[in-house]
Amino acid sequence: HGYQTETEPWKYGEKVENNMRTMMNLRYQLLPYIYSEAWQISKNNSTLMRPLIMDFNDDTTAVSQAYEYMFGKAFLIAPVTAPDVTDWNVYLPKQNVWYDFWTGKRFEGGQTIVSPAPLDRIPVFVKEGSIVPMGNVVQSTQTKQDILEIRVYTGKDATFTLYNDEGDNYNYEKGEHLEIPFTWNEKNQSLTIENQVGNFKNKIDSYTMNVIWVTGNQNDAIAKTIKYSGKKVVVKK
């Protein structure tokens, strides 16, 4: 809502409210990713909102982009900062392949592309070699999410550590939390979900994980559904 008054979405009418709801719902679907990246800040002094110089300092064009940023290590965000536009120019840093988050379409880096920018959608791209966990639309971290979509953006090796805790207190500072490491091996075309590390009260005992390999084919779909109960699992593409 910001620091100003009268900024509640519903005060701008149903159309604006619905557009904003679309983005807010996506934020909550991404809560497994966001919460895990926030843990990296606490544990490893990482940064959630990253200027492009942090990841692409050898790409002078990327460094000069004043209105693009990385959100964690996977997402490139290009917010629309002008009114009355339906398309937005987005520079994709070089030496990487990028996937349109909304369509899965694949783009080579080192170029500026024109991305659709309707009022209910922000241009978002995902870097190859990324693992992105997503859940259902929830209202807070206190809601258990035992069904996850695990998106593997192929092209390079990838790692990700899924983090969870009780969601409503500071017990994580006392060690009440857990981590689940994920590794994608591009050469072997395999996703390894390692043994769960840690524990906390009332943790999720069994996850249903729907694994999707994003390759640039717009027909990408759930390739494997697995049950994960804290023990190592290897999923072949």
PDB file of N, CA and C in Angstrom, residues 46-128:
ATOM      1  N   SER A  46      22.632 -12.793   1.665  1.00  0.00           N
ATOM      2  CA  SER A  46      22.265 -12.614   0.268  1.00  0.00           C
ATOM      3  C   SER A  46      21.390 -11.375   0.114  1.00  0.00           C
ATOM      4  N   THR A  47      20.914 -11.130  -1.095  1.00  0.00           N
ATOM      5  CA  THR A  47      20.083  -9.977  -1.401  1.00  0.00           C
ATOM      6  C   THR A  47      18.906 -10.432  -2.246  1.00  0.00           C
ATOM      7  N   LEU A  48      17.702 -10.010  -1.898  1.00  0.00           N
ATOM      8  CA  LEU A  48      16.516 -10.439  -2.629  1.00  0.00           C
ATOM      9  C   LEU A  48      16.305  -9.598  -3.880  1.00  0.00           C
ATOM     10  N   MET A  49      16.335  -8.271  -3.749  1.00  0.00           N
ATOM     11  CA  MET A  49      16.168  -7.371  -4.888  1.00  0.00           C
ATOM     12  C   MET A  49      17.552  -6.923  -5.320  1.00  0.00           C
ATOM     13  N   ARG A  50      17.982  -7.341  -6.530  1.00  0.00           N
ATOM     14  CA  ARG A  50      19.370  -7.236  -6.930  1.00  0.00           C
ATOM     15  C   ARG A  50      19.515  -6.370  -8.182  1.00  0.00           C
ATOM     16  N   PRO A  51      20.227  -5.241  -8.125  1.00  0.00           N
ATOM     17  CA  PRO A  51      20.547  -4.509  -9.353  1.00  0.00           C
ATOM     18  C   PRO A  51      21.371  -5.401 -10.276  1.00  0.00           C
ATOM     19  N   LEU A  52      21.240  -5.198 -11.573  1.00  0.00           N
ATOM     20  CA  LEU A  52      21.851  -6.124 -12.532  1.00  0.00           C
ATOM     21  C   LEU A  52      23.376  -6.170 -12.425  1.00  0.00           C
ATOM     22  N   ILE A  53      23.981  -5.128 -11.857  1.00  0.00           N
ATOM     23  CA  ILE A  53      25.442  -5.140 -11.723  1.00  0.00           C
ATOM     24  C   ILE A  53      25.908  -6.266 -10.803  1.00  0.00           C
ATOM     25  N   MET A  54      25.035  -6.753  -9.942  1.00  0.00           N
ATOM     26  CA  MET A  54      25.429  -7.801  -9.008  1.00  0.00           C
ATOM     27  C   MET A  54      25.628  -9.146  -9.696  1.00  0.00           C
ATOM     28  N   ASP A  55      24.887  -9.384 -10.775  1.00  0.00           N
ATOM     29  CA  ASP A  55      24.957 -10.678 -11.447  1.00  0.00           C
ATOM     30  C   ASP A  55      25.540 -10.606 -12.855  1.00  0.00           C
ATOM     31  N   PHE A  56      25.592  -9.401 -13.436  1.00  0.00           N
ATOM     32  CA  PHE A  56      26.022  -9.271 -14.832  1.00  0.00           C
ATOM     33  C   PHE A  56      26.977  -8.087 -14.991  1.00  0.00           C
ATOM     34  N   ASN A  57      27.982  -8.022 -14.118  1.00  0.00           N
ATOM     35  CA  ASN A  57      28.853  -6.849 -14.119  1.00  0.00           C
ATOM     36  C   ASN A  57      29.773  -6.774 -15.322  1.00  0.00           C
ATOM     37  N   ASP A  58      29.838  -7.843 -16.141  1.00  0.00           N
ATOM     38  CA  ASP A  58      30.648  -7.790 -17.360  1.00  0.00           C
ATOM     39  C   ASP A  58      29.805  -7.437 -18.581  1.00  0.00           C
ATOM     40  N   ASP A  59      28.542  -7.099 -18.373  1.00  0.00           N
ATOM     41  CA  ASP A  59      27.635  -6.724 -19.462  1.00  0.00           C
ATOM     42  C   ASP A  59      27.271  -5.254 -19.269  1.00  0.00           C
ATOM     43  N   THR A  60      27.944  -4.382 -20.016  1.00  0.00           N
ATOM     44  CA  THR A  60      27.754  -2.946 -19.806  1.00  0.00           C
ATOM     45  C   THR A  60      26.325  -2.498 -20.111  1.00  0.00           C
ATOM     46  N   THR A  61      25.673  -3.155 -21.058  1.00  0.00           N
ATOM     47  CA  THR A  61      24.290  -2.793 -21.367  1.00  0.00           C
ATOM     48  C   THR A  61      23.374  -3.162 -20.219  1.00  0.00           C
ATOM     49  N   ALA A  62      23.606  -4.327 -19.617  1.00  0.00           N
ATOM     50  CA  ALA A  62      22.788  -4.739 -18.475  1.00  0.00           C
ATOM     51  C   ALA A  62      22.975  -3.778 -17.304  1.00  0.00           C
ATOM     52  N   VAL A  63      24.222  -3.398 -17.050  1.00  0.00           N
ATOM     53  CA  VAL A  63      24.515  -2.518 -15.924  1.00  0.00           C
ATOM     54  C   VAL A  63      23.824  -1.166 -16.084  1.00  0.00           C
ATOM     55  N   SER A  64      23.609  -0.748 -17.322  1.00  0.00           N
ATOM     56  CA  SER A  64      23.012   0.564 -17.567  1.00  0.00           C
ATOM     57  C   SER A  64      21.490   0.556 -17.467  1.00  0.00           C
ATOM     58  N   GLN A  65      20.879  -0.609 -17.233  1.00  0.00           N
ATOM     59  CA  GLN A  65      19.416  -0.686 -17.148  1.00  0.00           C
ATOM     60  C   GLN A  65      18.956  -0.172 -15.781  1.00  0.00           C
ATOM     61  N   ALA A  66      18.374   1.014 -15.779  1.00  0.00           N
ATOM     62  CA  ALA A  66      17.975   1.634 -14.511  1.00  0.00           C
ATOM     63  C   ALA A  66      16.688   1.061 -13.948  1.00  0.00           C
ATOM     64  N   TYR A  67      15.878   0.406 -14.804  1.00  0.00           N
ATOM     65  CA  TYR A  67      14.550  -0.011 -14.361  1.00  0.00           C
ATOM     66  C   TYR A  67      14.337  -1.514 -14.499  1.00  0.00           C
ATOM     67  N   GLU A  68      15.419  -2.273 -14.438  1.00  0.00           N
ATOM     68  CA  GLU A  68      15.314  -3.730 -14.386  1.00  0.00           C
ATOM     69  C   GLU A  68      16.091  -4.207 -13.171  1.00  0.00           C
ATOM     70  N   TYR A  69      15.656  -5.330 -12.601  1.00  0.00           N
ATOM     71  CA  TYR A  69      16.380  -5.888 -11.454  1.00  0.00           C
ATOM     72  C   TYR A  69      16.131  -7.380 -11.377  1.00  0.00           C
ATOM     73  N   MET A  70      17.010  -8.070 -10.682  1.00  0.00           N
ATOM     74  CA  MET A  70      16.818  -9.482 -10.392  1.00  0.00           C
ATOM     75  C   MET A  70      16.070  -9.605  -9.068  1.00  0.00           C
ATOM     76  N   PHE A  71      15.183 -10.576  -9.014  1.00  0.00           N
ATOM     77  CA  PHE A  71      14.426 -10.869  -7.786  1.00  0.00           C
ATOM     78  C   PHE A  71      14.858 -12.250  -7.335  1.00  0.00           C
ATOM     79  N   GLY A  72      15.801 -12.284  -6.379  1.00  0.00           N
ATOM     80  CA  GLY A  72      16.500 -13.525  -6.109  1.00  0.00           C
ATOM     81  C   GLY A  72      17.449 -13.802  -7.273  1.00  0.00           C
ATOM     82  N   LYS A  73      17.905 -15.041  -7.380  1.00  0.00           N
ATOM     83  CA  LYS A  73      18.858 -15.384  -8.428  1.00  0.00           C
ATOM     84  C   LYS A  73      18.178 -15.805  -9.736  1.00  0.00           C
ATOM     85  N   ALA A  74      16.864 -16.026  -9.724  1.00  0.00           N
ATOM     86  CA  ALA A  74      16.195 -16.606 -10.885  1.00  0.00           C
ATOM     87  C   ALA A  74      15.472 -15.597 -11.759  1.00  0.00           C
ATOM     88  N   PHE A  75      14.807 -14.619 -11.154  1.00  0.00           N
ATOM     89  CA  PHE A  75      13.862 -13.776 -11.887  1.00  0.00           C
ATOM     90  C   PHE A  75      14.466 -12.452 -12.325  1.00  0.00           C
ATOM     91  N   LEU A  76      14.223 -12.095 -13.571  1.00  0.00           N
ATOM     92  CA  LEU A  76      14.507 -10.760 -14.087  1.00  0.00           C
ATOM     93  C   LEU A  76      13.179 -10.026 -14.201  1.00  0.00           C
ATOM     94  N   ILE A  77      13.058  -8.905 -13.500  1.00  0.00           N
ATOM     95  CA  ILE A  77      11.818  -8.134 -13.466  1.00  0.00           C
ATOM     96  C   ILE A  77      12.029  -6.821 -14.213  1.00  0.00           C
ATOM     97  N   ALA A  78      11.066  -6.477 -15.063  1.00  0.00           N
ATOM     98  CA  ALA A  78      11.123  -5.223 -15.812  1.00  0.00           C
ATOM     99  C   ALA A  78       9.818  -4.467 -15.595  1.00  0.00           C
ATOM    100  N   PRO A  79       9.677  -3.762 -14.467  1.00  0.00           N
ATOM    101  CA  PRO A  79       8.415  -3.072 -14.174  1.00  0.00           C
ATOM    102  C   PRO A  79       8.125  -1.975 -15.193  1.00  0.00           C
ATOM    103  N   VAL A  80       6.860  -1.814 -15.493  1.00  0.00           N
ATOM    104  CA  VAL A  80       6.429  -0.782 -16.435  1.00  0.00           C
ATOM    105  C   VAL A  80       6.352   0.545 -15.688  1.00  0.00           C
ATOM    106  N   THR A  81       7.083   1.539 -16.168  1.00  0.00           N
ATOM    107  CA  THR A  81       7.195   2.810 -15.448  1.00  0.00           C
ATOM    108  C   THR A  81       6.622   3.982 -16.239  1.00  0.00           C
ATOM    109  N   ALA A  82       5.785   3.689 -17.249  1.00  0.00           N
ATOM    110  CA  ALA A  82       5.155   4.747 -18.039  1.00  0.00           C
ATOM    111  C   ALA A  82       3.691   4.391 -18.269  1.00  0.00           C
ATOM    112  N   PRO A  83       2.812   5.390 -18.401  1.00  0.00           N
ATOM    113  CA  PRO A  83       1.384   5.117 -18.601  1.00  0.00           C
ATOM    114  C   PRO A  83       1.061   4.815 -20.060  1.00  0.00           C
ATOM    115  N   ASP A  84      -0.093   4.205 -20.249  1.00  0.00           N
ATOM    116  CA  ASP A  84      -0.683   4.034 -21.584  1.00  0.00           C
ATOM    117  C   ASP A  84       0.217   3.274 -22.550  1.00  0.00           C
ATOM    118  N   VAL A  85       0.826   2.203 -22.064  1.00  0.00           N
ATOM    119  CA  VAL A  85       1.623   1.341 -22.941  1.00  0.00           C
ATOM    120  C   VAL A  85       1.056  -0.070 -22.881  1.00  0.00           C
ATOM    121  N   THR A  86       1.244  -0.798 -23.953  1.00  0.00           N
ATOM    122  CA  THR A  86       0.817  -2.196 -23.992  1.00  0.00           C
ATOM    123  C   THR A  86       1.992  -3.143 -24.215  1.00  0.00           C
ATOM    124  N   ASP A  87       3.155  -2.583 -24.577  1.00  0.00           N
ATOM    125  CA  ASP A  87       4.375  -3.362 -24.765  1.00  0.00           C
ATOM    126  C   ASP A  87       5.516  -2.644 -24.053  1.00  0.00           C
ATOM    127  N   TRP A  88       6.562  -3.413 -23.711  1.00  0.00           N
ATOM    128  CA  TRP A  88       7.670  -2.825 -22.949  1.00  0.00           C
ATOM    129  C   TRP A  88       8.985  -3.429 -23.423  1.00  0.00           C
ATOM    130  N   ASN A  89       9.963  -2.572 -23.665  1.00  0.00           N
ATOM    131  CA  ASN A  89      11.283  -3.054 -24.066  1.00  0.00           C
ATOM    132  C   ASN A  89      12.012  -3.637 -22.855  1.00  0.00           C
ATOM    133  N   VAL A  90      12.532  -4.839 -23.033  1.00  0.00           N
ATOM    134  CA  VAL A  90      13.252  -5.522 -21.951  1.00  0.00           C
ATOM    135  C   VAL A  90      14.604  -5.991 -22.482  1.00  0.00           C
ATOM    136  N   TYR A  91      15.673  -5.581 -21.820  1.00  0.00           N
ATOM    137  CA  TYR A  91      16.993  -6.077 -22.178  1.00  0.00           C
ATOM    138  C   TYR A  91      17.282  -7.345 -21.391  1.00  0.00           C
ATOM    139  N   LEU A  92      17.720  -8.387 -22.109  1.00  0.00           N
ATOM    140  CA  LEU A  92      18.061  -9.673 -21.495  1.00  0.00           C
ATOM    141  C   LEU A  92      19.579  -9.807 -21.481  1.00  0.00           C
ATOM    142  N   PRO A  93      20.197  -9.880 -20.302  1.00  0.00           N
ATOM    143  CA  PRO A  93      21.657  -9.928 -20.229  1.00  0.00           C
ATOM    144  C   PRO A  93      22.256 -11.070 -21.042  1.00  0.00           C
ATOM    145  N   LYS A  94      23.453 -10.790 -21.569  1.00  0.00           N
ATOM    146  CA  LYS A  94      24.113 -11.737 -22.472  1.00  0.00           C
ATOM    147  C   LYS A  94      24.683 -12.931 -21.711  1.00  0.00           C
ATOM    148  N   GLN A  95      25.108 -13.903 -22.505  1.00  0.00           N
ATOM    149  CA  GLN A  95      25.698 -15.152 -22.010  1.00  0.00           C
ATOM    150  C   GLN A  95      24.724 -15.961 -21.168  1.00  0.00           C
ATOM    151  N   ASN A  96      23.442 -15.738 -21.391  1.00  0.00           N
ATOM    152  CA  ASN A  96      22.393 -16.518 -20.738  1.00  0.00           C
ATOM    153  C   ASN A  96      21.235 -16.703 -21.708  1.00  0.00           C
ATOM    154  N   VAL A  97      20.489 -17.761 -21.481  1.00  0.00           N
ATOM    155  CA  VAL A  97      19.188 -17.932 -22.132  1.00  0.00           C
ATOM    156  C   VAL A  97      18.131 -17.552 -21.117  1.00  0.00           C
ATOM    157  N   TRP A  98      17.058 -16.928 -21.592  1.00  0.00           N
ATOM    158  CA  TRP A  98      15.989 -16.460 -20.722  1.00  0.00           C
ATOM    159  C   TRP A  98      14.658 -17.025 -21.178  1.00  0.00           C
ATOM    160  N   TYR A  99      13.798 -17.303 -20.203  1.00  0.00           N
ATOM    161  CA  TYR A  99      12.468 -17.824 -20.479  1.00  0.00           C
ATOM    162  C   TYR A  99      11.416 -16.818 -20.012  1.00  0.00           C
ATOM    163  N   ASP A 100      10.468 -16.528 -20.890  1.00  0.00           N
ATOM    164  CA  ASP A 100       9.329 -15.707 -20.490  1.00  0.00           C
ATOM    165  C   ASP A 100       8.549 -16.477 -19.422  1.00  0.00           C
ATOM    166  N   PHE A 101       8.401 -15.891 -18.249  1.00  0.00           N
ATOM    167  CA  PHE A 101       7.729 -16.586 -17.153  1.00  0.00           C
ATOM    168  C   PHE A 101       6.299 -16.948 -17.508  1.00  0.00           C
ATOM    169  N   TRP A 102       5.645 -16.110 -18.291  1.00  0.00           N
ATOM    170  CA  TRP A 102       4.215 -16.301 -18.563  1.00  0.00           C
ATOM    171  C   TRP A 102       3.955 -17.338 -19.652  1.00  0.00           C
ATOM    172  N   THR A 103       4.851 -17.413 -20.639  1.00  0.00           N
ATOM    173  CA  THR A 103       4.610 -18.298 -21.784  1.00  0.00           C
ATOM    174  C   THR A 103       5.589 -19.457 -21.869  1.00  0.00           C
ATOM    175  N   GLY A 104       6.737 -19.342 -21.192  1.00  0.00           N
ATOM    176  CA  GLY A 104       7.778 -20.355 -21.314  1.00  0.00           C
ATOM    177  C   GLY A 104       8.631 -20.203 -22.551  1.00  0.00           C
ATOM    178  N   LYS A 105       8.369 -19.174 -23.361  1.00  0.00           N
ATOM    179  CA  LYS A 105       9.124 -18.980 -24.601  1.00  0.00           C
ATOM    180  C   LYS A 105      10.579 -18.660 -24.282  1.00  0.00           C
ATOM    181  N   ARG A 106      11.478 -19.154 -25.116  1.00  0.00           N
ATOM    182  CA  ARG A 106      12.916 -19.073 -24.885  1.00  0.00           C
ATOM    183  C   ARG A 106      13.531 -17.941 -25.705  1.00  0.00           C
ATOM    184  N   PHE A 107      14.431 -17.163 -25.078  1.00  0.00           N
ATOM    185  CA  PHE A 107      15.105 -16.063 -25.760  1.00  0.00           C
ATOM    186  C   PHE A 107      16.592 -16.108 -25.455  1.00  0.00           C
ATOM    187  N   GLU A 108      17.407 -15.837 -26.473  1.00  0.00           N
ATOM    188  CA  GLU A 108      18.834 -15.683 -26.265  1.00  0.00           C
ATOM    189  C   GLU A 108      19.106 -14.350 -25.602  1.00  0.00           C
ATOM    190  N   GLY A 109      20.084 -14.324 -24.693  1.00  0.00           N
ATOM    191  CA  GLY A 109      20.457 -13.086 -24.047  1.00  0.00           C
ATOM    192  C   GLY A 109      21.280 -12.190 -24.954  1.00  0.00           C
ATOM    193  N   GLY A 110      21.558 -10.966 -24.476  1.00  0.00           N
ATOM    194  CA  GLY A 110      22.317 -10.020 -25.260  1.00  0.00           C
ATOM    195  C   GLY A 110      21.479  -9.240 -26.244  1.00  0.00           C
ATOM    196  N   GLN A 111      20.181  -9.182 -26.032  1.00  0.00           N
ATOM    197  CA  GLN A 111      19.299  -8.453 -26.944  1.00  0.00           C
ATOM    198  C   GLN A 111      18.170  -7.801 -26.161  1.00  0.00           C
ATOM    199  N   THR A 112      17.572  -6.790 -26.779  1.00  0.00           N
ATOM    200  CA  THR A 112      16.382  -6.147 -26.234  1.00  0.00           C
ATOM    201  C   THR A 112      15.172  -6.669 -26.994  1.00  0.00           C
ATOM    202  N   ILE A 113      14.194  -7.158 -26.274  1.00  0.00           N
ATOM    203  CA  ILE A 113      12.986  -7.680 -26.899  1.00  0.00           C
ATOM    204  C   ILE A 113      11.794  -6.823 -26.474  1.00  0.00           C
ATOM    205  N   VAL A 114      10.720  -6.937 -27.237  1.00  0.00           N
ATOM    206  CA  VAL A 114       9.480  -6.245 -26.906  1.00  0.00           C
ATOM    207  C   VAL A 114       8.569  -7.242 -26.209  1.00  0.00           C
ATOM    208  N   SER A 115       8.244  -6.967 -24.957  1.00  0.00           N
ATOM    209  CA  SER A 115       7.438  -7.877 -24.150  1.00  0.00           C
ATOM    210  C   SER A 115       6.034  -7.311 -23.965  1.00  0.00           C
ATOM    211  N   PRO A 116       5.001  -8.134 -24.089  1.00  0.00           N
ATOM    212  CA  PRO A 116       3.650  -7.657 -23.786  1.00  0.00           C
ATOM    213  C   PRO A 116       3.563  -7.143 -22.357  1.00  0.00           C
ATOM    214  N   ALA A 117       2.823  -6.052 -22.171  1.00  0.00           N
ATOM    215  CA  ALA A 117       2.708  -5.446 -20.842  1.00  0.00           C
ATOM    216  C   ALA A 117       1.278  -4.993 -20.582  1.00  0.00           C
ATOM    217  N   PRO A 118       0.338  -5.944 -20.516  1.00  0.00           N
ATOM    218  CA  PRO A 118      -1.027  -5.563 -20.150  1.00  0.00           C
ATOM    219  C   PRO A 118      -1.082  -5.108 -18.703  1.00  0.00           C
ATOM    220  N   LEU A 119      -2.190  -4.511 -18.321  1.00  0.00           N
ATOM    221  CA  LEU A 119      -2.275  -3.907 -16.993  1.00  0.00           C
ATOM    222  C   LEU A 119      -2.203  -4.920 -15.861  1.00  0.00           C
ATOM    223  N   ASP A 120      -2.481  -6.179 -16.148  1.00  0.00           N
ATOM    224  CA  ASP A 120      -2.475  -7.185 -15.084  1.00  0.00           C
ATOM    225  C   ASP A 120      -1.251  -8.092 -15.167  1.00  0.00           C
ATOM    226  N   ARG A 121      -0.188  -7.643 -15.875  1.00  0.00           N
ATOM    227  CA  ARG A 121       0.966  -8.526 -16.043  1.00  0.00           C
ATOM    228  C   ARG A 121       2.246  -7.713 -16.160  1.00  0.00           C
ATOM    229  N   ILE A 122       3.219  -8.038 -15.342  1.00  0.00           N
ATOM    230  CA  ILE A 122       4.530  -7.397 -15.382  1.00  0.00           C
ATOM    231  C   ILE A 122       5.453  -8.265 -16.239  1.00  0.00           C
ATOM    232  N   PRO A 123       6.273  -7.668 -17.115  1.00  0.00           N
ATOM    233  CA  PRO A 123       7.269  -8.476 -17.829  1.00  0.00           C
ATOM    234  C   PRO A 123       8.229  -9.151 -16.848  1.00  0.00           C
ATOM    235  N   VAL A 124       8.247 -10.480 -16.885  1.00  0.00           N
ATOM    236  CA  VAL A 124       9.079 -11.276 -15.983  1.00  0.00           C
ATOM    237  C   VAL A 124       9.756 -12.376 -16.791  1.00  0.00           C
ATOM    238  N   PHE A 125      11.059 -12.550 -16.580  1.00  0.00           N
ATOM    239  CA  PHE A 125      11.812 -13.585 -17.268  1.00  0.00           C
ATOM    240  C   PHE A 125      12.617 -14.378 -16.246  1.00  0.00           C
ATOM    241  N   VAL A 126      12.894 -15.637 -16.585  1.00  0.00           N
ATOM    242  CA  VAL A 126      13.624 -16.526 -15.678  1.00  0.00           C
ATOM    243  C   VAL A 126      14.905 -16.983 -16.370  1.00  0.00           C
ATOM    244  N   LYS A 127      15.994 -16.917 -15.657  1.00  0.00           N
ATOM    245  CA  LYS A 127      17.300 -17.288 -16.198  1.00  0.00           C
ATOM    246  C   LYS A 127      17.429 -18.808 -16.303  1.00  0.00           C
ATOM    247  N   GLU A 128      18.030 -19.258 -17.393  1.00  0.00           N
ATOM    248  CA  GLU A 128      18.304 -20.688 -17.518  1.00  0.00           C
ATOM    249  C   GLU A 128      19.157 -21.143 -16.333  1.00  0.00           C
TER     250      GLU A 128
END
